[in-house]
Amino acid sequence: MSVLVVIPARFGSSRFPGKPLSTLWGKPLIQTVYKAASQHASVDRVIVATDSLNIEKCVQGFHGEVVLTGSSARTGTDRVAAVASRIPAEVIVNIQGDEVLLDPRLLEDLIDPFLQSPAQMGTLRRPMTTLENIHNPNVVKVIVDSTGKALYFSRSTIPFHRDNQNHVSVSSNHTIYEHVGVYIYRRQMLREFAAMPTGMLEAAESLEQLRVMEAGITIQTWETSHPSIRIDTPDDLAAAEEMAPLSAMTTQDTR
């Protein structure tokens, strides 16, 4: 089964303009994300989807594959769908261009169970351990049912613990999960996703995955323990610079 990874990368971020071209561990951020995406054995092809000529030039400079998309895409998922419509892949993985996979094995936790399941769309969750992140609206939370199906994603703390608002995790029944910014879709599911109108919940939370949930479509989640870091601001980049990726992430090849 062919697996395509598409990395949506936008130059014009309000909080961090030019973010994909910022430097992390001596390389452009987009190159670091691209390399991690290329390391899973099931991945046949990795493409950066961007509306920026500067990002296109950067990706070409490290011999990556890049496709220019229109500037009118509503979200990264819509940009991914535009690229996937041109490529005959059965399964498409969406890795946000600012989601740094500190351990490339994180993709195994997404791709491997998806290929063995009937799920049409999936993503990852990870237990949260710090109050700072739990109360940070830039860190998206997810609650799931007993089978791992997502019940809701939010920038707010969910579930809200009425009797202990500083509660982090004392048992598996009370774990608060963060959402990891990677998605996987069957081809037809991604096509349907892109054709849906923007939902009320999506607009309110600015979370594109809520578009399909509001339409009644299930998103399967799997738990990962492997680390990643989301780069939303220059401070996030500075924090990531202090983290040590696996040696496989810092080898000197050009991908």
Tab-separated table of C-alpha atoms in Angstrom:
chain	number	residue	atom	x	y	z
A	1	MET	CA	0.000	0.000	0.000
A	2	SER	CA	1.572	3.275	-1.110
A	3	VAL	CA	2.129	5.901	1.596
A	4	LEU	CA	2.645	9.559	0.741
A	5	VAL	CA	3.783	12.111	3.325
A	6	VAL	CA	2.859	15.729	2.667
A	7	ILE	CA	4.288	18.519	4.822
A	8	PRO	CA	2.277	21.751	4.580
A	9	ALA	CA	4.560	24.740	5.129
A	10	ARG	CA	3.352	28.333	5.154
A	11	PHE	CA	5.695	31.328	5.202
A	12	GLY	CA	3.234	33.879	6.585
A	13	SER	CA	2.720	32.914	10.228
A	14	SER	CA	1.349	35.774	12.340
A	15	ARG	CA	3.304	34.688	15.427
A	16	PHE	CA	6.481	33.586	13.649
A	17	PRO	CA	6.856	34.836	10.037
A	18	GLY	CA	9.230	32.724	7.961
A	19	LYS	CA	9.148	29.920	10.538
A	20	PRO	CA	9.869	27.002	8.126
A	21	LEU	CA	13.144	28.689	7.137
A	22	SER	CA	14.335	29.326	10.689
A	23	THR	CA	17.405	27.354	11.747
A	24	LEU	CA	17.247	24.330	14.049
A	25	TRP	CA	20.328	22.191	14.760
A	26	GLY	CA	22.175	23.928	11.942
A	27	LYS	CA	19.536	23.274	9.271
A	28	PRO	CA	16.312	24.935	8.126
A	29	LEU	CA	13.360	23.774	10.215
A	30	ILE	CA	11.569	22.423	7.144
A	31	GLN	CA	14.590	20.250	6.326
A	32	THR	CA	14.593	18.767	9.833
A	33	VAL	CA	10.909	17.867	9.540
A	34	TYR	CA	11.429	16.482	6.024
A	35	LYS	CA	14.274	14.217	7.100
A	36	ALA	CA	12.311	12.724	9.985
A	37	ALA	CA	9.365	12.064	7.664
A	38	SER	CA	11.608	10.183	5.248
A	39	GLN	CA	12.820	7.607	7.756
A	40	HIS	CA	9.813	5.282	8.021
A	41	ALA	CA	10.170	2.143	5.897
A	42	SER	CA	6.571	2.324	4.638
A	43	VAL	CA	6.888	5.882	3.313
A	44	ASP	CA	7.225	5.926	-0.462
A	45	ARG	CA	7.425	9.657	-1.030
A	46	VAL	CA	7.699	12.932	0.916
A	47	ILE	CA	6.520	16.252	-0.536
A	48	VAL	CA	6.482	19.753	0.940
A	49	ALA	CA	3.348	21.715	0.028
A	50	THR	CA	3.855	25.474	0.162
A	51	ASP	CA	2.667	28.764	-1.269
A	52	SER	CA	6.107	30.356	-0.795
A	53	LEU	CA	8.806	30.636	-3.452
A	54	ASN	CA	11.379	31.027	-0.669
A	55	ILE	CA	10.358	27.727	0.913
A	56	GLU	CA	10.292	26.070	-2.513
A	57	LYS	CA	13.870	27.220	-3.134
A	58	CYS	CA	14.988	25.997	0.294
A	59	VAL	CA	13.518	22.513	-0.218
A	60	GLN	CA	15.054	22.246	-3.668
A	61	GLY	CA	18.359	23.260	-2.085
A	62	PHE	CA	18.446	20.130	0.091
A	63	HIS	CA	17.144	17.990	-2.812
A	64	GLY	CA	13.689	17.528	-1.345
A	65	GLU	CA	10.478	17.349	-3.349
A	66	VAL	CA	8.199	20.379	-3.214
A	67	VAL	CA	4.931	21.462	-4.827
A	68	LEU	CA	3.663	25.036	-4.997
A	69	THR	CA	0.016	25.331	-4.004
A	70	GLY	CA	-2.332	28.282	-4.142
A	71	SER	CA	-2.427	30.824	-1.341
A	72	SER	CA	-6.182	30.373	-0.850
A	73	ALA	CA	-5.991	27.048	1.045
A	74	ARG	CA	-8.020	27.293	4.268
A	75	THR	CA	-5.755	25.066	6.339
A	76	GLY	CA	-2.744	22.812	6.119
A	77	THR	CA	-5.026	19.835	5.507
A	78	ASP	CA	-6.549	21.562	2.489
A	79	ARG	CA	-3.033	22.166	1.175
A	80	VAL	CA	-2.206	18.490	1.722
A	81	ALA	CA	-5.356	17.456	-0.150
A	82	ALA	CA	-4.419	19.665	-3.100
A	83	VAL	CA	-1.090	17.873	-3.456
A	84	ALA	CA	-2.496	14.391	-2.794
A	85	SER	CA	-5.049	14.852	-5.581
A	86	ARG	CA	-2.138	14.798	-8.052
A	87	ILE	CA	-0.398	11.708	-6.614
A	88	PRO	CA	-1.902	8.169	-6.805
A	89	ALA	CA	-1.200	7.254	-3.158
A	90	GLU	CA	-3.653	5.150	-1.150
A	91	VAL	CA	-2.615	6.518	2.248
A	92	ILE	CA	-1.593	10.098	2.976
A	93	VAL	CA	0.242	11.323	6.067
A	94	ASN	CA	0.071	14.987	7.048
A	95	ILE	CA	2.984	16.186	9.181
A	96	GLN	CA	2.713	19.829	10.162
A	97	GLY	CA	5.731	21.791	8.947
A	98	ASP	CA	6.416	22.966	12.492
A	99	GLU	CA	6.054	19.573	14.230
A	100	VAL	CA	9.620	18.485	14.997
A	101	LEU	CA	9.826	14.733	15.529
A	102	LEU	CA	12.590	14.361	18.106
A	103	ASP	CA	12.319	10.606	17.601
A	104	PRO	CA	11.364	9.433	14.090
A	105	ARG	CA	9.909	6.238	15.601
A	106	LEU	CA	6.889	8.377	16.427
A	107	LEU	CA	5.714	7.767	12.857
A	108	GLU	CA	5.676	4.017	13.518
A	109	ASP	CA	3.033	4.634	16.173
A	110	LEU	CA	0.866	6.326	13.539
A	111	ILE	CA	1.449	4.453	10.291
A	112	ASP	CA	1.791	0.863	11.512
A	113	PRO	CA	-1.537	0.565	13.394
A	114	PHE	CA	-3.384	2.544	10.734
A	115	LEU	CA	-2.312	0.132	7.995
A	116	GLN	CA	-3.640	-2.737	10.129
A	117	SER	CA	-6.957	-1.052	10.930
A	118	PRO	CA	-10.166	-0.104	9.111
A	119	ALA	CA	-9.823	3.529	10.278
A	120	GLN	CA	-10.359	6.219	7.656
A	121	MET	CA	-8.487	8.937	9.550
A	122	GLY	CA	-6.111	8.805	12.484
A	123	THR	CA	-3.739	10.815	14.641
A	124	LEU	CA	-1.589	10.508	17.776
A	125	ARG	CA	-1.986	11.471	21.411
A	126	ARG	CA	0.578	11.648	24.208
A	127	PRO	CA	0.114	11.866	27.999
A	128	MET	CA	0.778	15.329	29.419
A	129	THR	CA	2.840	15.774	32.563
A	130	THR	CA	3.257	19.530	33.127
A	131	LEU	CA	0.726	22.114	34.243
A	132	GLU	CA	2.340	24.688	31.972
A	133	ASN	CA	1.390	22.736	28.858
A	134	ILE	CA	-1.997	21.688	30.195
A	135	HIS	CA	-3.010	25.330	30.534
A	136	ASN	CA	-1.271	26.499	27.326
A	137	PRO	CA	-3.801	27.168	24.527
A	138	ASN	CA	-1.081	26.528	21.931
A	139	VAL	CA	-0.952	22.903	23.129
A	140	VAL	CA	-4.036	21.105	21.811
A	141	LYS	CA	-5.689	18.522	24.060
A	142	VAL	CA	-7.762	15.506	23.060
A	143	ILE	CA	-10.160	13.278	24.967
A	144	VAL	CA	-10.876	9.768	23.711
A	145	ASP	CA	-13.229	6.883	24.375
A	146	SER	CA	-12.195	3.440	25.622
A	147	THR	CA	-11.127	2.380	22.108
A	148	GLY	CA	-9.029	5.466	21.394
A	149	LYS	CA	-11.571	7.208	19.188
A	150	ALA	CA	-11.421	10.981	19.615
A	151	LEU	CA	-14.356	12.569	21.416
A	152	TYR	CA	-13.118	16.159	21.127
A	153	PHE	CA	-10.033	18.307	20.553
A	154	SER	CA	-9.628	21.652	22.296
A	155	ARG	CA	-7.180	24.376	23.210
A	156	SER	CA	-8.829	24.402	26.630
A	157	THR	CA	-8.013	21.883	29.343
A	158	ILE	CA	-10.138	18.796	28.769
A	159	PRO	CA	-11.415	17.080	30.744
A	160	PHE	CA	-11.882	19.873	33.289
A	161	HIS	CA	-11.367	18.570	36.825
A	162	ARG	CA	-13.898	20.456	38.896
A	163	ASP	CA	-12.565	19.374	42.279
A	164	ASN	CA	-8.861	19.620	41.485
A	165	GLN	CA	-7.998	22.175	38.827
A	166	ASN	CA	-4.250	21.564	39.245
A	167	HIS	CA	-4.651	17.840	38.613
A	168	VAL	CA	-2.165	16.454	36.063
A	169	SER	CA	-2.219	12.672	36.165
A	170	VAL	CA	-2.508	10.199	39.009
A	171	SER	CA	-3.991	7.282	37.106
A	172	SER	CA	-4.770	6.174	33.576
A	173	ASN	CA	-8.379	7.198	34.192
A	174	HIS	CA	-7.369	10.824	34.631
A	175	THR	CA	-4.584	11.268	32.101
A	176	ILE	CA	-4.773	14.462	30.070
A	177	TYR	CA	-3.579	13.914	26.507
A	178	GLU	CA	-1.956	16.373	24.162
A	179	HIS	CA	-2.594	16.021	20.459
A	180	VAL	CA	0.482	15.408	18.314
A	181	GLY	CA	0.295	17.307	15.019
A	182	VAL	CA	0.395	14.380	12.607
A	183	TYR	CA	-2.537	12.876	10.711
A	184	ILE	CA	-3.106	9.904	8.433
A	185	TYR	CA	-5.958	9.434	5.950
A	186	ARG	CA	-7.324	7.063	3.355
A	187	ARG	CA	-7.374	8.826	0.016
A	188	GLN	CA	-11.163	9.151	-0.230
A	189	MET	CA	-11.425	10.428	3.341
A	190	LEU	CA	-8.966	13.227	2.628
A	191	ARG	CA	-10.881	14.169	-0.508
A	192	GLU	CA	-14.124	14.356	1.482
A	193	PHE	CA	-12.429	16.352	4.242
A	194	ALA	CA	-11.264	19.026	1.816
A	195	ALA	CA	-14.731	19.284	0.253
A	196	MET	CA	-16.475	19.993	3.575
A	197	PRO	CA	-17.375	23.555	4.559
A	198	THR	CA	-15.602	25.068	7.536
A	199	GLY	CA	-17.465	24.025	10.676
A	200	MET	CA	-18.511	26.177	13.613
A	201	LEU	CA	-16.274	24.258	16.029
A	202	GLU	CA	-13.326	24.400	13.622
A	203	ALA	CA	-13.690	28.172	13.343
A	204	ALA	CA	-14.099	28.662	17.096
A	205	GLU	CA	-11.052	26.606	18.138
A	206	SER	CA	-9.032	27.115	14.934
A	207	LEU	CA	-8.568	23.342	14.766
A	208	GLU	CA	-9.169	21.845	11.339
A	209	GLN	CA	-9.728	18.278	12.617
A	210	LEU	CA	-12.982	19.447	14.200
A	211	ARG	CA	-14.402	19.859	10.688
A	212	VAL	CA	-14.747	16.106	10.261
A	213	MET	CA	-15.842	15.495	13.845
A	214	GLU	CA	-18.651	18.025	13.463
A	215	ALA	CA	-19.704	16.076	10.365
A	216	GLY	CA	-19.958	12.897	12.456
A	217	ILE	CA	-16.796	11.214	11.166
A	218	THR	CA	-14.588	9.228	13.557
A	219	ILE	CA	-10.929	10.068	14.128
A	220	GLN	CA	-8.986	7.140	15.580
A	221	THR	CA	-6.091	8.012	17.881
A	222	TRP	CA	-3.130	5.967	19.035
A	223	GLU	CA	-0.910	6.715	22.000
A	224	THR	CA	2.778	7.460	21.568
A	225	SER	CA	5.530	7.943	24.105
A	226	HIS	CA	8.017	9.286	21.561
A	227	PRO	CA	8.796	13.003	21.849
A	228	SER	CA	8.146	15.843	19.456
A	229	ILE	CA	7.935	19.594	19.847
A	230	ARG	CA	5.613	22.044	18.139
A	231	ILE	CA	7.272	25.287	17.035
A	232	ASP	CA	4.701	28.066	17.385
A	233	THR	CA	6.940	30.932	18.506
A	234	PRO	CA	10.633	31.906	18.544
A	235	ASP	CA	10.706	30.811	22.194
A	236	ASP	CA	9.612	27.313	21.125
A	237	LEU	CA	12.469	27.242	18.621
A	238	ALA	CA	14.965	28.214	21.311
A	239	ALA	CA	13.628	25.445	23.559
A	240	ALA	CA	13.892	22.900	20.743
A	241	GLU	CA	17.490	23.933	20.102
A	242	GLU	CA	18.337	22.767	23.622
A	243	MET	CA	16.836	19.320	23.048
A	244	ALA	CA	18.959	16.489	21.733
A	245	PRO	CA	17.414	14.572	18.827
A	246	LEU	CA	18.397	10.999	18.077
A	247	SER	CA	21.657	10.743	16.143
A	248	ALA	CA	19.706	9.596	13.088
A	249	MET	CA	18.167	13.065	12.945
A	250	THR	CA	21.498	14.853	12.733
A	251	THR	CA	23.387	12.791	10.192
A	252	GLN	CA	24.955	14.739	7.388
A	253	ASP	CA	23.011	13.517	4.377
A	254	THR	CA	21.091	16.146	2.417
A	255	ARG	CA	17.550	14.916	2.870
